[in-house]
Coordinates of C-alpha atoms in Angstrom, one line a residue:
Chain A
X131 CA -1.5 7.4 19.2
X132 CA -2.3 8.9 15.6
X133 CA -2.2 6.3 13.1
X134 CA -2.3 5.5 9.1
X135 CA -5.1 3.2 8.6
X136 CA -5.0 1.8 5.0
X137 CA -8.4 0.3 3.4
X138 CA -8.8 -2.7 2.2
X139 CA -6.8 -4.9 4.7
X140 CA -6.6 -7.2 1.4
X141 CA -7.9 -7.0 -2.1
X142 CA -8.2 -10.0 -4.5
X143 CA -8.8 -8.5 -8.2
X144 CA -9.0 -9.9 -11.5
X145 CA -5.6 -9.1 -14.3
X146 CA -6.2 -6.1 -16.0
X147 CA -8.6 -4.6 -13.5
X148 CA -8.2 -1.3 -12.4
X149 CA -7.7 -1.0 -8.1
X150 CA -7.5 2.0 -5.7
X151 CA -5.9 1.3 -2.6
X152 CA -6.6 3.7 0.1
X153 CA -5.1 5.4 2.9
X154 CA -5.9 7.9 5.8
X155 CA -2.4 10.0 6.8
X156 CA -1.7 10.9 10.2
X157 CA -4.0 14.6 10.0
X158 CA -1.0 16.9 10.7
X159 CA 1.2 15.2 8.2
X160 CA 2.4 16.9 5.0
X161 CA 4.4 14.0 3.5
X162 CA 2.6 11.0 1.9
X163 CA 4.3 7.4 0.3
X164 CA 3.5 4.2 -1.1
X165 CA 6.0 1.4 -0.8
X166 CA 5.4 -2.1 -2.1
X167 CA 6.6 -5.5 -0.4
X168 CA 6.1 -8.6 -2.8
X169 CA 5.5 -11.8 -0.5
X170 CA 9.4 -12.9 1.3
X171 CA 11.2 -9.5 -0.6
X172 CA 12.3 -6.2 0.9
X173 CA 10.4 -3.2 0.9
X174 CA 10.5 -1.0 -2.2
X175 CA 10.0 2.6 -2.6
X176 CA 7.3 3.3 -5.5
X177 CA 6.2 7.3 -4.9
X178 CA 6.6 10.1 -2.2
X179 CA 4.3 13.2 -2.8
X180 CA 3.8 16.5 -1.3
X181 CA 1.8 19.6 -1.8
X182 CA -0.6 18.1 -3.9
X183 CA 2.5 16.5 -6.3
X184 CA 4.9 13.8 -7.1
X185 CA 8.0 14.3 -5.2
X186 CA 10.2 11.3 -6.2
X187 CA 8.9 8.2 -7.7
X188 CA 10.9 5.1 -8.3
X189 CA 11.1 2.9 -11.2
X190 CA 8.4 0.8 -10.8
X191 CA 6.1 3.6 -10.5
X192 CA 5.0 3.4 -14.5
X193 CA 2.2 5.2 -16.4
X194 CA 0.2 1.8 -14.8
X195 CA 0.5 3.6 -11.3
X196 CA -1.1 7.1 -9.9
X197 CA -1.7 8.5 -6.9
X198 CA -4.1 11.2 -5.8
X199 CA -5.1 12.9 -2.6
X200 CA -8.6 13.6 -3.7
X201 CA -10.0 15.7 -0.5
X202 CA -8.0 16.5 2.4
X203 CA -8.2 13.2 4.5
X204 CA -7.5 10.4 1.8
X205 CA -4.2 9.1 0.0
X206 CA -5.3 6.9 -2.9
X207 CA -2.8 4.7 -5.4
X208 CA -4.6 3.1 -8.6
X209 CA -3.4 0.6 -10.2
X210 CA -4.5 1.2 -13.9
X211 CA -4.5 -2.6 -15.1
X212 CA -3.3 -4.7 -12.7
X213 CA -0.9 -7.8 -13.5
X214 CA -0.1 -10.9 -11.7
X215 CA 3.5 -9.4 -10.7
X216 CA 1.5 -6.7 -8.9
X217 CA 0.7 -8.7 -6.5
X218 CA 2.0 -7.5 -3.5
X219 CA 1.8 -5.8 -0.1
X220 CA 1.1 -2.4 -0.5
X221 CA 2.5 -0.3 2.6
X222 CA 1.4 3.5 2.8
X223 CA 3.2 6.1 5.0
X224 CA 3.5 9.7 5.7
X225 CA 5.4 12.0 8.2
X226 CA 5.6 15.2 9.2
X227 CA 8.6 17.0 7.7
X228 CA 10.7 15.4 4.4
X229 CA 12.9 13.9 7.1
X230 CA 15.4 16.4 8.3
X231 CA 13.5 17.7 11.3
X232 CA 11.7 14.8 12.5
X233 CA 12.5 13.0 15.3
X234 CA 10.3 9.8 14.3
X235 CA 10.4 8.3 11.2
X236 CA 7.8 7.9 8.3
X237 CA 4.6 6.0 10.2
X238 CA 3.1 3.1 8.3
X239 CA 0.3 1.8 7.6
X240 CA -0.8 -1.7 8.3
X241 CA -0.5 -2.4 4.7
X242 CA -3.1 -3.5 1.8
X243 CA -2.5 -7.1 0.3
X244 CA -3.3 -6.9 -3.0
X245 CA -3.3 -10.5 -5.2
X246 CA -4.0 -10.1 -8.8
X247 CA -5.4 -13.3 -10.1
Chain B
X26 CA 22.9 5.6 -5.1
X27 CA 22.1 4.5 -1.5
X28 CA 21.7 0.4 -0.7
X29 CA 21.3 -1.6 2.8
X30 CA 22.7 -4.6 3.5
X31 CA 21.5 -7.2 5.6
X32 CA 23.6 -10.3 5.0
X33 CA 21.9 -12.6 6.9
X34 CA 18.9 -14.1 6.0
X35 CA 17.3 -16.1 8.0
X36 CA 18.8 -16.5 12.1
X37 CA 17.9 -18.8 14.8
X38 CA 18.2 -18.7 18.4
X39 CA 17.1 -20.1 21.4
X40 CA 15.0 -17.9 23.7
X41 CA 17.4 -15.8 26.6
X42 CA 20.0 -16.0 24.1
X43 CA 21.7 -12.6 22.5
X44 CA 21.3 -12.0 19.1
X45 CA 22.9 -9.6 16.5
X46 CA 21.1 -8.7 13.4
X47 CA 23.8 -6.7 11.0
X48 CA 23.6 -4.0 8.5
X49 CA 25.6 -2.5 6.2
X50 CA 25.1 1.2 4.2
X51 CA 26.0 3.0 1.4
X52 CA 25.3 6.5 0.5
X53 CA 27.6 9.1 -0.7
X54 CA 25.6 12.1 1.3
X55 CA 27.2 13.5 4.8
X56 CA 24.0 13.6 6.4
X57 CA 21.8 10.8 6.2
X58 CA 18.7 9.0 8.1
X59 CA 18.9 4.9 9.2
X60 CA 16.2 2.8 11.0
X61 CA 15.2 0.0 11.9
X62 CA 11.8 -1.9 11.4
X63 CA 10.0 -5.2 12.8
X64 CA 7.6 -7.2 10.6
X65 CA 6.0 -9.6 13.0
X66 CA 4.3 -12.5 11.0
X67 CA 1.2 -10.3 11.0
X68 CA 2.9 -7.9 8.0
X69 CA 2.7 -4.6 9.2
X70 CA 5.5 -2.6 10.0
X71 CA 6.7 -1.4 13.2
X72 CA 9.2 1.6 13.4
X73 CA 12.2 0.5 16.5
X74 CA 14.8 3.6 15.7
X75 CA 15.7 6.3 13.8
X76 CA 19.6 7.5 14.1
X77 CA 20.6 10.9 12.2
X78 CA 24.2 10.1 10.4
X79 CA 26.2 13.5 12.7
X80 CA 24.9 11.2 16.2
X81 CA 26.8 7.8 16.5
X82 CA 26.0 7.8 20.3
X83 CA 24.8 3.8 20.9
X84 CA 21.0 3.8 21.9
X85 CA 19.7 1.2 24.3
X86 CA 16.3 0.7 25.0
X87 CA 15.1 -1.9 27.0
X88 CA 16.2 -5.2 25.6
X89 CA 17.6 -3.5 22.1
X90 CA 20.9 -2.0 21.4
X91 CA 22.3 0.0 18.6
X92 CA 25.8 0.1 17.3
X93 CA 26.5 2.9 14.9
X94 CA 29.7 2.9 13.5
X95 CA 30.1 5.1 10.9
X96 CA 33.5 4.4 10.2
X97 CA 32.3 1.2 9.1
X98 CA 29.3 2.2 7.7
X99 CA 27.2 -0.3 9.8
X100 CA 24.2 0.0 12.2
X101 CA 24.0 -3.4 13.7
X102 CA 21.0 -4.2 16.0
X103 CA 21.2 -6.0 19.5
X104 CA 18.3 -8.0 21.0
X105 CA 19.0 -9.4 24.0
X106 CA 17.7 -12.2 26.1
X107 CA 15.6 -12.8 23.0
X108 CA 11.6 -13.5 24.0
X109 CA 9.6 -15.8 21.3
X110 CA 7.6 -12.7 20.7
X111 CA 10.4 -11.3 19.2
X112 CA 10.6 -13.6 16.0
X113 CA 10.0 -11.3 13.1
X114 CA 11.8 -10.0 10.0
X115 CA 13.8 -7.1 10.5
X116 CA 14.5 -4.6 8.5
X117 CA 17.2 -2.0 8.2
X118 CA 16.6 1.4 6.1
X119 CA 18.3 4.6 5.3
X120 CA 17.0 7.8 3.8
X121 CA 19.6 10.5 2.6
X122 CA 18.9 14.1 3.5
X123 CA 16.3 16.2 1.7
X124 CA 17.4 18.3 -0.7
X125 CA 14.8 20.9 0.3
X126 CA 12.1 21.3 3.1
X127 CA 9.4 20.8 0.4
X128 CA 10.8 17.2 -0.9
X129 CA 10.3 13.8 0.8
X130 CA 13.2 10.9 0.7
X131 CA 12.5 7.6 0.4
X132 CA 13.7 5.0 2.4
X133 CA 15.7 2.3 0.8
X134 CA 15.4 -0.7 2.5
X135 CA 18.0 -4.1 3.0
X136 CA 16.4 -7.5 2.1
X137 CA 15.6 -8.1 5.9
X138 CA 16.7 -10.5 8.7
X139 CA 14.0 -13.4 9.2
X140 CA 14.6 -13.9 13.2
X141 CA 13.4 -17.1 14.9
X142 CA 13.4 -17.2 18.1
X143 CA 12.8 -21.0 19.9
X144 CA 11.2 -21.1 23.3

């Protein structure tokens, strides 16, 4: 079964370091998103994007957050310079449609771990 | 604004038992998306069901249940004769309609149900 496979599994950086955490869609999918889980909370939204453009971010997507979709494969979110309160489990996902045709939800990724120390 | 509700926390059962996980929505849209998630211990998330807001026909599928009741605004999740496997956090999302074909709705998700299950 197609899957998103996010890179790394887990990525230890330093405060005020710039990161890019990367992601592989499902080929045939048009709709990419980032969602982040700090450690024992729920899931947030942070940015949905389609046709090379934001769609809806949330809140905590500030000018500290970006994503890109440099070639036709890859999904990226950087992290301009990180903070300890970025630290976090960084879950993407994409799907097919914007969600009123689909019969499956968003798929996720296996996520990206990201401690800022 | 759209929110979840999962009011329990944390659940514990013995395995073979039945078990309920609740959740509780609010959106003001007609048509609207919810699901439910497992996050085993290993973090990643697992996609169980989607439900469209226009269907409230109960789904079963193997061991899980779900109860739509729209009148109520809850989608409540049935596991039963819970399996040790099945200790996770669950999650409960919704994701109102898109407003066109070309944007993407997020899912807002409740805080989660930690389930234990004891052998």
């Amino acid at each position: 079964e197609p899957e998103v496979t996010q890179t790394p599994s887990h990525q230890v950086t330093q405060m005020g370091q710039e990161v890019i955490l990367r992601c592989v869609p499902i080929s045939n999918h048009l709709y990419f998103y980032w969602y982040r889980q700090i450690l024992g909370q729920k899931v947030e939204f942070l940015v949905s994007f389609y046709n090379n453009e934001i769609s809806e971010k949330s809140e905590i997507f500030d000018d500290q957050f970006s994503v890109e979709r440099p070639d036709g494969s890859n999904f990226t979110l950087k992290i301009r310079s990180t903070k300890l309160e970025d630290s976090a489990m960084y879950f993407c996902a994409s799907s097919a449609t914007g969600g009123l045709y689909e019969t499956k939800s968003a798929f996720f990724g296996q996520g990206t771990r990201l401690t800022v120390v | 604004a759209q929110k979840v509700t999962q009011a329990q926390t944390e659940i514990s059962v013995v395995e073979k038992e039945d078990v309920t996980l609740d959740c509780v929505y609010e959106t003001r849209d007609t048509t609207y998306y919810l699901f439910w998630y497992k996050q085993p211990p290993s973090g990643e998330l697992v996609f169980l069901i989607r439900r469209n807001s226009f269907d409230e026909q109960n789904e079963i599928s193997g061991r899980y249940s779900w109860n739509f009741q729209k009148s109520t605004s809850s989608f409540n999740f049935t596991i039963t004769a819970s399996q040790v496997v099945d200790s996770a956090v669950y999650f409960c999302a919704l994701s109102e309609s898109p407003i066109s074909s070309g944007s993407a709705r997020q899912l807002t998700f409740g805080s989660g149900t930690q389930l234990t299950v004891l052998p």
